[in-house]
């Protein structure tokens, strides 16, 4: 997500010399597109494009961390080629 904590994580990742923020995933299109534009990345509304990433930050309300972490893992290994 790209709410308060997600935006903080996105800023740190985008500004770090050894990382690149490639995707912002947020179900809220307005918020997600604004965050992606602010940090020079792409917005997607769901986890379908995780083949473009090497790491995932789950920035959702605490009670949804496990659900979204499992979804991200499933999306990362879906094609059987991810590490």
Tab-separated table of C-alpha atoms in Angstrom:
chain	number	residue	atom	x	y	z
A	1	UNK	CA	0.000	0.000	0.000
A	2	UNK	CA	1.023	3.600	-0.410
A	3	UNK	CA	-0.493	5.081	2.718
A	4	UNK	CA	1.578	6.609	5.498
A	5	UNK	CA	4.007	3.731	6.092
A	6	UNK	CA	4.074	2.664	2.446
A	7	UNK	CA	5.035	6.170	1.391
A	8	UNK	CA	7.806	6.239	3.976
A	9	UNK	CA	9.182	2.912	2.714
A	10	UNK	CA	8.851	4.046	-0.908
A	11	UNK	CA	10.781	7.257	-0.252
A	12	UNK	CA	13.639	5.422	1.470
A	13	UNK	CA	13.845	2.779	-1.267
A	14	UNK	CA	13.649	5.325	-4.082
A	15	UNK	CA	16.362	7.511	-2.551
A	16	UNK	CA	18.803	4.695	-1.727
A	17	UNK	CA	21.647	4.427	-4.236
A	18	UNK	CA	21.603	0.618	-4.355
A	19	UNK	CA	17.863	0.179	-4.913
A	20	UNK	CA	15.201	1.038	-7.446
A	21	UNK	CA	11.520	1.368	-6.652
A	22	UNK	CA	9.928	-0.398	-9.618
A	23	UNK	CA	6.311	-0.879	-8.517
A	24	UNK	CA	3.754	0.618	-6.177
A	25	UNK	CA	0.849	-1.749	-5.546
A	26	UNK	CA	-2.245	-0.133	-4.087
A	27	UNK	CA	-5.941	-0.860	-4.553
A	28	UNK	CA	-6.601	2.892	-4.222
A	29	UNK	CA	-5.804	4.149	-7.743
A	30	UNK	CA	-5.516	7.822	-6.850
A	31	UNK	CA	-3.154	7.200	-3.962
A	32	UNK	CA	-1.160	4.531	-5.791
A	33	UNK	CA	-0.660	6.593	-8.955
A	34	UNK	CA	0.365	9.643	-6.923
A	35	UNK	CA	2.965	7.628	-5.001
A	36	UNK	CA	4.312	5.991	-8.158
A	37	UNK	CA	4.613	9.355	-9.884
A	38	UNK	CA	6.302	10.935	-6.858
A	39	UNK	CA	8.980	8.240	-6.753
A	40	UNK	CA	9.409	7.503	-10.453
A	41	UNK	CA	7.895	4.043	-10.498
A	42	UNK	CA	4.897	2.227	-11.965
A	43	UNK	CA	1.549	1.793	-10.184
A	44	UNK	CA	-0.455	-1.433	-10.388
A	45	UNK	CA	-3.712	-2.203	-8.573
A	46	UNK	CA	-2.794	-5.803	-7.724
A	47	UNK	CA	0.132	-8.186	-7.543
A	48	UNK	CA	0.087	-9.319	-11.191
A	49	UNK	CA	3.385	-7.641	-12.158
A	50	UNK	CA	5.646	-8.920	-9.399
A	51	UNK	CA	7.872	-10.614	-11.981
A	52	UNK	CA	9.478	-7.144	-12.263
A	53	UNK	CA	10.752	-7.120	-8.670
A	54	UNK	CA	13.384	-8.769	-6.484
A	55	UNK	CA	11.950	-7.768	-3.098
A	56	UNK	CA	8.581	-6.795	-1.619
A	57	UNK	CA	7.673	-4.471	1.246
A	58	UNK	CA	4.252	-5.206	2.713
A	59	UNK	CA	2.944	-1.853	3.948
A	60	UNK	CA	-0.632	-2.608	4.889
A	61	UNK	CA	-2.530	-2.503	8.189
A	62	UNK	CA	-0.937	-4.952	10.643
A	63	UNK	CA	-3.879	-7.341	10.621
A	64	UNK	CA	-3.473	-7.841	6.849
A	65	UNK	CA	0.327	-8.375	6.722
A	66	UNK	CA	0.151	-12.173	6.579
A	67	UNK	CA	-2.521	-12.198	3.865
A	68	UNK	CA	-0.600	-9.779	1.607
A	69	UNK	CA	2.778	-11.392	2.308
A	70	UNK	CA	1.372	-14.781	1.266
A	71	UNK	CA	-0.188	-13.241	-1.860
A	72	UNK	CA	3.156	-11.649	-2.748
A	73	UNK	CA	5.031	-14.920	-2.239
A	74	UNK	CA	2.505	-16.759	-4.384
A	75	UNK	CA	2.820	-14.165	-7.144
A	76	UNK	CA	6.633	-14.281	-6.993
A	77	UNK	CA	6.822	-18.065	-7.356
A	78	UNK	CA	3.829	-18.504	-9.660
A	79	UNK	CA	5.883	-19.279	-12.755
A	80	UNK	CA	8.314	-21.524	-10.862
A	81	UNK	CA	11.388	-19.517	-11.804
A	82	UNK	CA	11.655	-17.174	-8.833
A	83	UNK	CA	14.058	-17.710	-5.963
